[in-house]
Tab-separated table of C-alpha atoms in Angstrom:
chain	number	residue	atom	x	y	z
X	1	UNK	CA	41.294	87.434	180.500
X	2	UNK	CA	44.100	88.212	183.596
X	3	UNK	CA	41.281	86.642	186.019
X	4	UNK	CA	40.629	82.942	183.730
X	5	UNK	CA	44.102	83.104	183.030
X	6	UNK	CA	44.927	82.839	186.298
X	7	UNK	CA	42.258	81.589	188.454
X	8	UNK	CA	40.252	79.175	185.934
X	9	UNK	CA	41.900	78.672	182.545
X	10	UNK	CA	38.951	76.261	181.529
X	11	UNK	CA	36.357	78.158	182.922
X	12	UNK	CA	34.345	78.738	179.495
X	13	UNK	CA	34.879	74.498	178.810
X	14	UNK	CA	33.592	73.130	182.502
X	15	UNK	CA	30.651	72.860	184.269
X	16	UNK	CA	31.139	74.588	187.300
X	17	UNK	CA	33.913	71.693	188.007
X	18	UNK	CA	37.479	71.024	186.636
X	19	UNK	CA	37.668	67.580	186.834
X	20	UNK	CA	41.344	67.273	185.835
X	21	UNK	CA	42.400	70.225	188.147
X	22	UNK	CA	40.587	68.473	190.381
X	23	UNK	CA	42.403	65.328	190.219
X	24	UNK	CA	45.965	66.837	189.684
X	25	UNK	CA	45.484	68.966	192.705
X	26	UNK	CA	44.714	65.576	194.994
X	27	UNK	CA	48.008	64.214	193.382
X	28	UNK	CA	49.718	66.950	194.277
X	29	UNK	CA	48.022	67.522	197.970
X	30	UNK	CA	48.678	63.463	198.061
X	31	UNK	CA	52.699	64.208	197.329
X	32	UNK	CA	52.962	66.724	200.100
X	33	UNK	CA	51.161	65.050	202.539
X	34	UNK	CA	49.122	68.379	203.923
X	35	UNK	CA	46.629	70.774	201.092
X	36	UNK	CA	49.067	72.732	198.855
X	37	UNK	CA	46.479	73.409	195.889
X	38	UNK	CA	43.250	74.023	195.024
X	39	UNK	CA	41.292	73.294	192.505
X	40	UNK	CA	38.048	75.462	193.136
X	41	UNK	CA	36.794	77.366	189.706
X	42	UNK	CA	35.335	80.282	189.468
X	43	UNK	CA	32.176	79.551	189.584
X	44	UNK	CA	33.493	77.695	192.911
X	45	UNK	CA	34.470	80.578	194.790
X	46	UNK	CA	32.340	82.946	193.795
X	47	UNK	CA	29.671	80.295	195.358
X	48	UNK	CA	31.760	80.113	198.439
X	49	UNK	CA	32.066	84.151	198.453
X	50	UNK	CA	28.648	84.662	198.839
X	51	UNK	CA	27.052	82.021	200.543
X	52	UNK	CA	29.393	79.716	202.450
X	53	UNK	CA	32.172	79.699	205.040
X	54	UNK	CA	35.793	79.301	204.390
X	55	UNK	CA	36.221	75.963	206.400
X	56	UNK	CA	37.646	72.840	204.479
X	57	UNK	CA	34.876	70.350	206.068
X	58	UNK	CA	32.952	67.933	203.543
X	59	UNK	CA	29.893	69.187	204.502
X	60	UNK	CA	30.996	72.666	203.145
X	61	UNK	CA	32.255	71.119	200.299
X	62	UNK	CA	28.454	69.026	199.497
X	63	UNK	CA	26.866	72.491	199.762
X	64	UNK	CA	29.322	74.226	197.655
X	65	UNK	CA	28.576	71.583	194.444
X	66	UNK	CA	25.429	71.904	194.887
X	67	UNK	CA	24.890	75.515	194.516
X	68	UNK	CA	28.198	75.588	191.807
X	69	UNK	CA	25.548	73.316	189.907
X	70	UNK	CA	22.490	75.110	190.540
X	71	UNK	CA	24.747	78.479	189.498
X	72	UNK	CA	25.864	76.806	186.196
X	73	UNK	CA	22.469	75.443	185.233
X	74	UNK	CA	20.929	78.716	186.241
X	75	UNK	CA	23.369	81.745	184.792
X	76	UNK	CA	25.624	81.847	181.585
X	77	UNK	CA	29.435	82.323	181.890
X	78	UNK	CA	29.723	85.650	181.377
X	79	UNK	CA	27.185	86.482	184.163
X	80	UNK	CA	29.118	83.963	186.637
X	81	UNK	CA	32.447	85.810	185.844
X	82	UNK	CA	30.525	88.859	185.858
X	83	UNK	CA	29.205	88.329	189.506
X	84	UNK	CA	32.661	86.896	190.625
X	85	UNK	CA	34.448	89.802	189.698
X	86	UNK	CA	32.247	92.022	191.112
X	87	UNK	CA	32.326	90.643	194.652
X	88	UNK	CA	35.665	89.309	195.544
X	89	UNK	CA	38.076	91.140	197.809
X	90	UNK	CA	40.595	93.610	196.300
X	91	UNK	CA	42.634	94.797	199.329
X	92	UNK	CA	39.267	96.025	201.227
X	93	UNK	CA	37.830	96.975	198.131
X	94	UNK	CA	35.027	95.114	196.697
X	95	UNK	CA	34.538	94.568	192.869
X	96	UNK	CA	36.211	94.864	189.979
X	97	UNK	CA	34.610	98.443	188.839
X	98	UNK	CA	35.612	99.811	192.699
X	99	UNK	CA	39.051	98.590	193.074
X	100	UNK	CA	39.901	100.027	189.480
X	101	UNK	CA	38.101	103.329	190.575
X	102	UNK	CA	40.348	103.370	194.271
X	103	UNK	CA	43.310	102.469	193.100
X	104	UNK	CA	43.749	104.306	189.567
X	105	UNK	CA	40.785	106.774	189.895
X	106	UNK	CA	39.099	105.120	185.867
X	107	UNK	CA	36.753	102.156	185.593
X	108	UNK	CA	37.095	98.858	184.670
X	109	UNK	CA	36.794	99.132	181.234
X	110	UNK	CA	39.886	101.722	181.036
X	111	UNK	CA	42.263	99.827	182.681
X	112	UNK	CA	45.690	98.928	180.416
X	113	UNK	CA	47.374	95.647	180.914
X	114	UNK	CA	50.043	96.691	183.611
X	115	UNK	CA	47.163	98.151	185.937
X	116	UNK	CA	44.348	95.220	185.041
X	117	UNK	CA	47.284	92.850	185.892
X	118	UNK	CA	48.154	93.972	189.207
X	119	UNK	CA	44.527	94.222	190.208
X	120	UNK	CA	43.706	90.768	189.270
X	121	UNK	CA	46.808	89.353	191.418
X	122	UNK	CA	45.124	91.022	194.753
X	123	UNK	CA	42.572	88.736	195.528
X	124	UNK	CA	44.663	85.926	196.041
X	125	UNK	CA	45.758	87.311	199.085
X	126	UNK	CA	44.052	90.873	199.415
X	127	UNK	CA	46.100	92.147	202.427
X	128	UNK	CA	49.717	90.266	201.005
X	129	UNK	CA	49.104	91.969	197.853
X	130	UNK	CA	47.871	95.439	198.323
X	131	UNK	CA	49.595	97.304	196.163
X	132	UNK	CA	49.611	100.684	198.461
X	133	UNK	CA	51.004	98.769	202.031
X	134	UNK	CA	53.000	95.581	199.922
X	135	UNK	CA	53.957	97.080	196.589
X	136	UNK	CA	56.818	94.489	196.040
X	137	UNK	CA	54.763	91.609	196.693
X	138	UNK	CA	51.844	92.343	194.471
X	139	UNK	CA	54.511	93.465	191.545
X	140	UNK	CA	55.586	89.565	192.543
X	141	UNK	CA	52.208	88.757	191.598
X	142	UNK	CA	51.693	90.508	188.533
X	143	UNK	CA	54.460	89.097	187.452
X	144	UNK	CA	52.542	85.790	188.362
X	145	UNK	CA	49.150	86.988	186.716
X	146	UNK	CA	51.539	87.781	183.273
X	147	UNK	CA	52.771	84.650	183.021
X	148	UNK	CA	49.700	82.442	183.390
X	149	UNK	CA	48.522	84.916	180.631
X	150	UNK	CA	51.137	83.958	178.066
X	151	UNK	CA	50.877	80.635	179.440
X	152	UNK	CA	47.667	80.575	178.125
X	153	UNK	CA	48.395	82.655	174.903
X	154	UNK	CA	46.340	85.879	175.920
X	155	UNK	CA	49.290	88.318	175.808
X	156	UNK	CA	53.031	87.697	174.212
X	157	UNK	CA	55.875	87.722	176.054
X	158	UNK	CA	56.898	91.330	174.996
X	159	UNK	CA	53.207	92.273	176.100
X	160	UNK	CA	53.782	90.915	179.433
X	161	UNK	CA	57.264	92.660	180.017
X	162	UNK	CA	56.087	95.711	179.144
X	163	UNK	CA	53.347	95.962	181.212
X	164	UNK	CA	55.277	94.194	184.147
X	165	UNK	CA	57.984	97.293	183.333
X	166	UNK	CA	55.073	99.762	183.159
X	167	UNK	CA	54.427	102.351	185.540
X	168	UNK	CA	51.353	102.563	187.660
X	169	UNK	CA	50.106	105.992	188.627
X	170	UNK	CA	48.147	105.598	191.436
X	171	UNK	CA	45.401	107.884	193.371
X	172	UNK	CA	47.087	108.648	195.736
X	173	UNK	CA	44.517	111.393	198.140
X	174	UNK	CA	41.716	108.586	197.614
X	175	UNK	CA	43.164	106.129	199.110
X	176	UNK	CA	44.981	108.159	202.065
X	177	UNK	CA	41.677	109.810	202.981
X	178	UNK	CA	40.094	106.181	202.834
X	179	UNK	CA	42.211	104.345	204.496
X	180	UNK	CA	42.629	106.895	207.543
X	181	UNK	CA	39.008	106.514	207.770
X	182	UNK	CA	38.632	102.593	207.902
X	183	UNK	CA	41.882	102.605	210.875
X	184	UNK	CA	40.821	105.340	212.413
X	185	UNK	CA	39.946	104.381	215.933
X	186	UNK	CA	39.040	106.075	219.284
């Protein structure tokens, strides 16, 4: 719910394509004169993840509607948000089920509000918002990820403050013995 909240809030009512995102987000880019917003859905970027580069070139963007299309005709939602979810970047953690696991030492499925809340803000920015090197910035976030949830009536207002005020326990000899292995150097 955090993730279509925030990510793709018609993501169960498209086709791959959110053709009114799409066209507020040119308004917008339009306004500002450079690319403030995207528009990409989930089914999008999880296209892009795994089988396209990052650069903003039209022949990119050809490639990525075809295979959005080809994913859409091809998979139902909840194996498109399954597979998204399970490969996007959560601070140099990959997946849903392994971020939960790093950072709070429980799957997926065991997560509470405050902690699914803060993991679903990461990806936006996975190094910005790591909660163990930028702890302020991903609370920022979660407070982001909250608010599109109430926004779009998933959790109350109440529900969102608490788990905003909640406090996260995290595991903490996991990730210090895994992250002194990835910068270890010689």
């Amino acid at each position: 719910n955090a993730t279509i909240a925030t990510e793709d809030k018609n993501f169960y009512s498209h086709k791959g394509f959110d053709y009114l995102r799409i066209f507020s987000a040119s308004i917008n880019n339009i306004k500002n004169g450079r690319i403030s917003q995207g528009a990409s859905t989930i089914s999008q970027q999880y296209i892009k993840n795994l089988y396209l580069d990052f650069n903003k070139n039209w022949k990119r963007k050809i490639e990525e509607a075809y295979l959005t299309f080809e994913l859409e005709t091809h998979y139902s939602k909840d194996e498109i948000l399954e597979g998204y979810l399970n490969t996007i970047n959560y601070g140099g953690v990959y997946g849903i089920e392994n971020a939960s696991n790093f950072y709070f030492g429980k799957s997926a499925s065991e997560l509470n509000l405050a902690e699914s809340s803060l993991l679903i803000g990461i990806p936006k920015n996975p190094s910005l918002y790591n909660p163990i090197y930028n702890f302020e910035n991903s609370k920022e976030r979660q407070k982001i990820v909250l608010n599109a949830m109430v926004k779009n009536k998933v959790v109350t207002q109440e529900e969102a403050n608490k788990a905003y005020e909640t406090e996260l326990n995290f595991v903490k000899n996991h990730y210090e013995n895994s992250y002194n292995t990835v910068y270890y150097y010689k």
